[in-house]
XYZ file of C-alpha atoms in Angstrom:
478
model
C 7.881 -39.568 -4.227
C 9.865 -37.431 -1.784
C 7.881 -34.493 -0.844
C 8.430 -31.077 0.442
C 8.122 -31.164 4.135
C 6.945 -27.853 5.599
C 9.074 -25.715 7.843
C 5.672 -24.769 8.861
C 4.467 -22.374 6.154
C 3.086 -20.105 8.749
C 4.524 -16.835 7.495
C 1.749 -16.195 5.074
C 0.476 -13.015 3.898
C -1.412 -10.474 6.279
C -4.507 -11.072 4.184
C -4.414 -14.733 5.260
C -3.955 -14.173 8.842
C -6.659 -11.564 9.168
C -9.082 -13.668 7.258
C -8.443 -16.621 9.660
C -9.470 -14.376 12.547
C -12.564 -13.389 10.925
C -13.645 -16.999 10.018
C -12.405 -18.828 13.053
C -15.681 -18.587 15.143
C -18.358 -19.470 12.593
C -18.529 -19.851 8.898
C -20.977 -20.252 5.880
C -20.181 -20.259 2.321
C -20.720 -17.967 -0.602
C -22.244 -18.800 -3.907
C -21.737 -17.512 -7.345
C -25.429 -17.630 -7.947
C -27.064 -17.076 -11.406
C -29.569 -14.474 -11.994
C -33.120 -15.682 -11.241
C -35.703 -16.077 -13.982
C -39.100 -14.358 -14.136
C -40.712 -17.646 -13.827
C -38.911 -18.034 -10.431
C -39.939 -14.848 -8.455
C -37.208 -12.949 -6.672
C -37.970 -13.619 -2.993
C -37.812 -10.458 -0.692
C -38.181 -10.519 3.103
C -38.994 -7.425 4.886
C -38.086 -7.442 8.586
C -40.795 -6.441 11.201
C -39.261 -8.183 14.071
C -37.202 -5.436 15.574
C -39.681 -2.448 16.389
C -40.066 -1.236 12.701
C -43.447 -0.165 13.745
C -42.493 1.639 17.025
C -43.379 5.341 17.542
C -44.315 7.122 14.400
C -42.565 4.524 12.246
C -44.606 2.130 10.155
C -41.960 0.407 8.229
C -44.059 -2.374 6.739
C -45.415 -3.201 3.411
C -48.718 -4.481 4.671
C -50.671 -5.238 7.812
C -51.130 -8.690 6.584
C -48.006 -10.747 7.867
C -46.241 -12.835 6.756
C -47.973 -12.675 3.431
C -49.172 -9.206 2.148
C -51.238 -10.837 -0.624
C -53.684 -11.887 2.325
C -54.621 -8.056 2.463
C -55.006 -7.833 -1.287
C -53.934 -10.465 -3.775
C -53.641 -8.076 -6.892
C -52.681 -4.671 -5.560
C -52.740 -1.882 -8.032
C -52.214 1.157 -5.876
C -50.198 1.834 -2.644
C -53.397 1.962 -0.622
C -54.296 -1.484 -1.322
C -51.857 -2.508 1.116
C -51.493 -0.763 4.518
C -48.177 0.421 5.601
C -45.667 3.160 4.977
C -43.639 0.943 2.768
C -46.783 -0.390 0.671
C -45.646 1.862 -2.346
C -42.331 -0.244 -2.406
C -44.087 -3.516 -2.051
C -46.980 -2.912 -4.456
C -44.440 -1.805 -7.086
C -42.459 -4.926 -6.800
C -45.523 -7.090 -6.616
C -47.159 -5.441 -9.750
C -44.068 -6.647 -11.918
C -45.066 -10.305 -11.376
C -41.302 -11.078 -10.790
C -41.175 -10.717 -6.899
C -42.547 -12.734 -4.014
C -42.735 -10.730 -0.873
C -42.979 -11.652 2.722
C -42.635 -10.025 6.290
C -40.730 -11.547 9.154
C -42.196 -10.818 12.706
C -40.140 -13.252 14.723
C -36.433 -13.881 15.177
C -34.395 -14.075 11.993
C -32.813 -17.530 11.190
C -30.833 -19.028 8.533
C -31.034 -22.866 7.709
C -34.149 -23.537 9.749
C -37.560 -24.806 8.972
C -39.812 -21.756 9.271
C -41.457 -20.175 6.126
C -39.627 -16.829 6.885
C -36.200 -18.625 7.134
C -33.596 -16.611 5.169
C -32.641 -19.632 3.152
C -35.991 -19.196 1.620
C -35.190 -15.610 0.244
C -32.937 -13.727 -2.000
C -33.107 -10.433 -0.341
C -33.495 -9.300 3.291
C -34.782 -5.733 3.921
C -33.943 -4.117 7.452
C -36.113 -0.917 7.324
C -34.820 1.070 10.228
C -34.425 -1.609 12.900
C -34.885 -0.410 16.555
C -33.991 -3.337 18.556
C -30.554 -4.931 18.661
C -30.216 -8.277 16.696
C -29.348 -11.179 18.938
C -26.137 -13.064 18.495
C -27.899 -15.886 16.569
C -29.718 -13.294 14.308
C -26.383 -11.722 13.263
C -24.856 -14.940 12.629
C -27.893 -15.951 10.408
C -27.915 -12.420 8.620
C -24.087 -12.592 7.977
C -24.111 -16.203 6.722
C -27.142 -15.381 4.536
C -25.207 -12.625 2.726
C -22.036 -14.622 2.540
C -23.899 -17.355 0.966
C -25.183 -15.080 -1.810
C -28.190 -13.228 -0.328
C -28.744 -9.466 -0.627
C -28.939 -7.158 2.232
C -30.715 -3.869 2.270
C -30.063 -1.701 5.377
C -31.957 1.405 5.865
C -30.887 3.751 8.699
C -32.160 6.930 10.085
C -30.517 9.755 11.993
C -28.559 9.227 15.294
C -30.988 9.511 18.183
C -34.012 8.175 16.300
C -34.696 5.692 19.159
C -38.387 5.231 18.513
C -38.902 2.613 21.182
C -36.769 4.268 23.892
C -34.654 1.189 24.539
C -31.454 3.135 24.287
C -30.538 1.823 20.721
C -31.269 3.579 17.363
C -30.651 2.192 13.811
C -27.078 3.695 13.612
C -26.008 1.839 16.614
C -27.988 -1.286 15.555
C -26.461 -1.696 11.998
C -23.025 -0.829 13.213
C -23.384 -3.614 15.843
C -24.306 -6.019 13.178
C -21.293 -5.295 11.221
C -18.745 -5.036 13.969
C -20.052 -7.503 16.739
C -20.964 -10.758 14.999
C -19.427 -14.278 14.910
C -18.938 -14.426 11.152
C -16.680 -11.338 10.310
C -16.345 -8.345 12.390
C -13.416 -6.809 10.631
C -15.473 -4.292 8.785
C -16.892 -6.922 6.389
C -18.743 -4.504 4.077
C -16.130 -1.715 4.026
C -18.244 1.006 5.633
C -19.539 2.117 8.831
C -22.812 4.367 9.644
C -22.088 7.808 10.868
C -23.468 9.145 14.140
C -24.938 12.150 12.608
C -28.567 13.894 12.234
C -28.570 15.644 9.019
C -31.887 17.663 8.884
C -32.365 18.072 5.185
C -30.900 17.651 1.707
C -30.912 16.098 -1.725
C -27.977 13.984 -2.119
C -26.987 13.518 -5.774
C -26.044 10.468 -7.717
C -22.456 10.008 -9.020
C -21.925 9.746 -12.706
C -21.786 6.103 -13.624
C -23.889 5.002 -16.663
C -23.163 1.361 -16.058
C -24.301 1.021 -12.498
C -27.249 -1.047 -12.263
C -28.630 0.498 -9.093
C -28.396 4.017 -10.734
C -29.628 2.854 -14.082
C -31.921 -0.067 -13.660
C -35.047 -1.185 -15.222
C -37.127 0.977 -12.791
C -35.495 4.144 -14.029
C -32.584 6.491 -13.797
C -31.591 7.839 -10.303
C -30.499 11.371 -10.103
C -31.153 12.335 -6.524
C -32.344 11.017 -3.107
C -33.883 12.923 -0.026
C -32.600 13.521 3.418
C -35.292 14.402 5.931
C -33.407 13.767 9.108
C -30.803 11.184 8.192
C -27.302 10.138 8.270
C -24.458 8.948 6.014
C -21.754 6.410 5.861
C -17.957 6.558 5.892
C -16.466 4.059 3.379
C -13.372 2.134 3.922
C -12.278 0.549 0.468
C -8.997 -0.683 2.248
C -11.189 -3.045 4.247
C -13.413 -4.074 1.387
C -12.426 -2.670 -2.172
C -15.965 -3.544 -3.566
C -17.621 -0.831 -1.433
C -18.955 2.124 -3.590
C -20.820 5.352 -2.888
C -23.638 5.935 -5.158
C -25.114 9.239 -3.907
C -23.512 11.818 -1.669
C -24.484 14.683 0.715
C -23.891 17.909 -0.857
C -20.216 18.912 -0.463
C -18.947 15.293 0.091
C -17.484 12.664 -2.107
C -15.015 9.819 -2.077
C -15.096 7.991 1.445
C -17.021 10.472 3.347
C -20.737 11.626 3.208
C -22.131 8.707 1.294
C -25.919 8.612 1.632
C -26.324 5.589 -0.515
C -23.682 2.922 -0.822
C -23.374 -0.661 -2.216
C -20.998 -3.411 -1.418
C -20.490 -7.173 -1.568
C -19.590 -9.777 1.081
C -18.720 -13.410 0.206
C -20.999 -13.953 -2.625
C -23.758 -11.637 -1.501
C -24.710 -8.004 -2.022
C -25.350 -5.182 0.319
C -26.980 -1.838 -0.140
C -27.185 1.021 2.557
C -29.485 3.938 2.672
C -28.908 6.737 5.172
C -32.636 7.588 5.939
C -36.037 6.090 6.033
C -37.787 9.148 4.851
C -37.096 8.191 1.079
C -38.991 4.955 1.256
C -41.820 6.359 3.247
C -44.845 6.728 1.094
C -46.979 8.903 3.472
C -49.626 6.282 3.892
C -49.964 3.776 6.747
C -51.759 2.905 9.753
C -53.651 5.645 11.480
C -51.981 7.418 14.368
C -48.356 7.654 12.757
C -46.888 10.817 11.438
C -45.487 9.872 8.027
C -43.696 11.837 5.209
C -44.250 11.132 1.539
C -40.652 10.859 0.414
C -41.385 8.024 -2.128
C -43.248 10.606 -4.296
C -41.029 13.626 -3.562
C -40.750 15.369 -6.983
C -37.192 16.650 -6.208
C -35.887 13.243 -5.993
C -35.956 9.625 -7.696
C -36.429 7.659 -4.569
C -38.796 4.925 -6.168
C -36.253 4.268 -8.768
C -33.385 3.907 -6.274
C -35.317 1.697 -4.026
C -36.608 -0.511 -6.689
C -33.369 -0.815 -8.658
C -31.426 -1.587 -5.571
C -33.939 -4.328 -4.712
C -33.519 -5.635 -8.181
C -29.774 -5.667 -8.013
C -29.651 -7.208 -4.567
C -32.012 -9.977 -5.597
C -29.859 -10.877 -8.677
C -32.378 -9.804 -11.144
C -30.122 -7.363 -12.743
C -27.164 -9.789 -13.331
C -25.281 -12.002 -11.009
C -25.536 -12.190 -7.136
C -28.667 -12.845 -5.083
C -29.908 -15.932 -3.471
C -29.995 -17.320 -0.056
C -31.116 -20.368 -1.785
C -31.163 -21.360 -5.519
C -33.100 -23.271 -8.208
C -31.302 -25.988 -10.313
C -29.937 -23.436 -12.837
C -26.201 -24.210 -13.348
C -24.667 -22.609 -10.221
C -21.309 -22.861 -8.419
C -21.873 -22.730 -4.672
C -18.520 -22.560 -3.073
C -17.054 -19.132 -1.919
C -13.377 -18.305 -2.656
C -13.268 -21.661 -4.524
C -9.660 -20.979 -5.786
C -8.402 -19.529 -2.422
C -7.218 -16.313 -4.054
C -8.926 -14.194 -1.340
C -6.612 -15.769 1.236
C -8.101 -17.203 4.297
C -11.581 -16.030 3.948
C -14.987 -17.896 3.544
C -13.438 -21.124 4.556
C -12.787 -22.229 8.144
C -9.264 -23.477 8.457
C -6.244 -24.082 10.644
C -3.519 -21.441 10.787
C -1.670 -21.519 7.629
C -3.575 -24.075 5.815
C -4.654 -21.547 3.116
C -1.367 -20.112 1.913
C 0.690 -18.663 -0.681
C 3.873 -20.201 0.545
C 6.498 -21.351 -2.084
C 6.817 -24.723 -0.303
C 4.155 -25.997 -2.750
C 2.722 -24.576 -5.884
C -0.756 -23.397 -6.659
C -2.375 -24.929 -9.728
C -3.675 -21.402 -10.737
C -3.076 -18.130 -9.140
C -1.010 -17.775 -5.842
C -3.074 -19.222 -3.065
C -3.936 -22.931 -2.259
C -4.798 -25.093 0.815
C -2.121 -27.344 2.291
C -2.940 -29.869 4.866
C -0.275 -31.939 6.274
C 3.350 -31.926 5.274
C 4.630 -31.552 8.753
C 6.261 -34.953 9.331
C 4.765 -35.097 12.772
C 1.563 -36.568 14.245
C -1.308 -34.106 13.680
C -4.591 -33.263 12.048
C -5.624 -30.148 10.115
C -8.953 -29.255 8.572
C -10.530 -26.963 5.878
C -14.164 -26.580 5.832
C -17.067 -24.632 4.322
C -20.855 -24.882 4.688
C -23.375 -24.791 1.894
C -27.139 -24.946 1.258
C -27.747 -27.616 -1.294
C -30.832 -26.920 -3.152
C -33.497 -29.633 -3.044
C -34.231 -31.589 -6.301
C -30.816 -30.674 -7.922
C -27.798 -32.646 -8.943
C -24.581 -31.390 -6.940
C -21.017 -32.312 -7.616
C -17.901 -31.340 -5.659
C -14.823 -30.973 -7.947
C -11.272 -30.214 -6.748
C -7.686 -30.465 -7.849
C -5.622 -32.409 -5.527
C -1.888 -33.017 -5.544
C -0.283 -35.404 -2.993
C 3.458 -35.745 -2.443
C 5.063 -37.875 0.471
C 8.253 -38.790 1.876
C 6.665 -42.213 2.839
C 8.267 -45.176 0.924
C 5.672 -47.804 1.590
C 3.547 -49.149 -1.252
C 1.099 -50.883 0.926
C 0.353 -48.762 4.293
C -1.769 -45.662 4.340
C -0.012 -43.871 7.055
C -1.401 -40.335 6.264
C -4.812 -39.696 5.161
C -6.958 -36.922 3.712
C -10.769 -37.450 4.283
C -13.488 -35.512 2.483
C -16.586 -35.634 4.571
C -20.105 -34.234 4.863
C -21.427 -32.780 8.234
C -24.902 -31.644 9.425
C -25.286 -28.254 11.270
C -24.639 -30.257 14.465
C -21.373 -31.308 13.445
C -22.162 -35.000 12.952
C -20.681 -36.619 10.110
C -23.314 -37.759 7.562
C -20.883 -39.432 5.199
C -17.347 -39.877 3.955
C -17.097 -38.924 0.220
C -13.578 -40.095 -0.260
C -10.348 -40.935 1.412
C -6.898 -40.383 -0.017
C -3.610 -41.416 1.443
C 0.237 -41.325 0.829
C -0.441 -44.180 -1.368
C -2.155 -41.920 -3.897
C 0.993 -39.655 -4.182
C 1.674 -38.500 -7.801
C 3.215 -35.555 -9.596
C 1.200 -32.687 -10.458
C -2.527 -32.032 -9.664
C -5.280 -34.494 -10.389
C -8.973 -33.598 -10.797
C -11.294 -35.292 -8.524
C -15.092 -35.422 -8.543
C -17.574 -36.419 -5.787
C -21.077 -36.557 -5.887
C -23.493 -34.745 -3.253
C -26.918 -35.096 -4.721
C -27.945 -37.421 -1.772
C -27.735 -34.378 0.488
C -29.924 -31.955 -1.585
C -32.164 -29.988 0.358
C -29.897 -29.773 3.296
C -27.459 -27.331 4.959
C -24.310 -29.167 5.172
C -20.511 -28.600 5.735
C -18.007 -29.891 3.584
C -14.753 -30.920 5.659
C -11.342 -31.887 4.491
C -9.355 -33.430 7.267
C -5.783 -34.206 6.807
C -4.066 -36.653 9.281
C -0.412 -37.407 9.512
C 1.502 -40.104 11.444
C 4.463 -39.407 13.515
C 7.473 -39.830 11.152
C 7.411 -39.060 7.390
C 5.440 -36.177 5.780
C 2.676 -36.249 3.349
C 1.326 -33.095 1.847
C -2.327 -32.868 0.540
C -2.679 -29.815 -1.571
C -5.953 -28.690 -2.861
C -6.772 -25.829 -5.393
C -9.534 -24.757 -7.734
C -12.370 -26.197 -5.904
C -16.131 -25.990 -7.209
C -19.555 -27.253 -6.076
C -21.622 -27.282 -9.165
C -25.418 -27.681 -8.950
C -27.484 -28.429 -12.077
């Protein structure tokens, strides 16, 4: 079948071009994870590896680390665990639906440690006071992109509790703007360099929002006791949403509490650590009981947000997953342009040279009529003990006339985190050319329990074009 040779479909949309810059360095994939069930506790990791106890701060759920249950296995009051965040931790523990741990070393994703992010649904960063390393930022961003929840708690500018020259405002902004996964305003907001002495930010009117109206109660106000706000940039990420605002502010400025999404994950931002401070903790710290402040509803806000981030209030959540029916690929139909996938320039396109099966975007490898190779890849964490199947719709057209020789090929391969090919799932060629799209399914269950990269590699010979056109992918886990 005579194909449509590309006069290089490089003039794709601005969205595609920007997305490629964001994903060119490193990539992991998003998941459309299903809500966890009560029988499978929602797993929450509180960070304590970045000076969260420096100075007067005591941002821990318990002095027993990594497992707070070692201090009291059945806490009923905030003082049963020691830490300024013990009320938060105990309230979650008492529901029976949450499993809590504390990380005291470098954050990793896809590793073997018990506090590796792949073992959790939500990561809480309670006013970090040291910069995250390059590797940690990659781990955090990929965790969120893969469906994890990220809870970022800031404080006012200048709150440098360990005197290292960095405060939470700078550290959180550095995470969002200086990482190897996506530094192009991935969450759609930035933390303001402000020190707001006091206030009671009010909630917006939205009866359907699960953070403002969750199972832990209705949120009306929060508390500022030396904190900051965020500036929202919906043009960069339309999912960003301000939920509580500093008095006199609305819209894109003065957001004291905001939510967003990234990949298949969820993000929450709070502009002050005082609201989650329960006033109890280790001796020698000057603490403030914002958790029980009668003028605010901080407990409901913290707990509802944790519930939402962990996927317990519908959708989202999960650095890992169980075997409930789940689709693991992010941007599976390519409609977000060149995001989530790692691809050569112009591979993800809305060019009219070929046609998408659905929507406007698709992936086009080959079609050049010159010798060359193009790739399309995405990494996934395959849960252990589950059945995994890769499905895709593939259209192949070619200008080759042979009926016996595979001059041009498309390989579907599985690689480990080091880039070593673990296996080839399928090889297609110009001999498979046909009109329309054909659905292909490939088994991945043999790689369960591993973090792998799925890679499509299109290779053309030197004369006649063959186009390998992919759309509507899915990686289904059952």
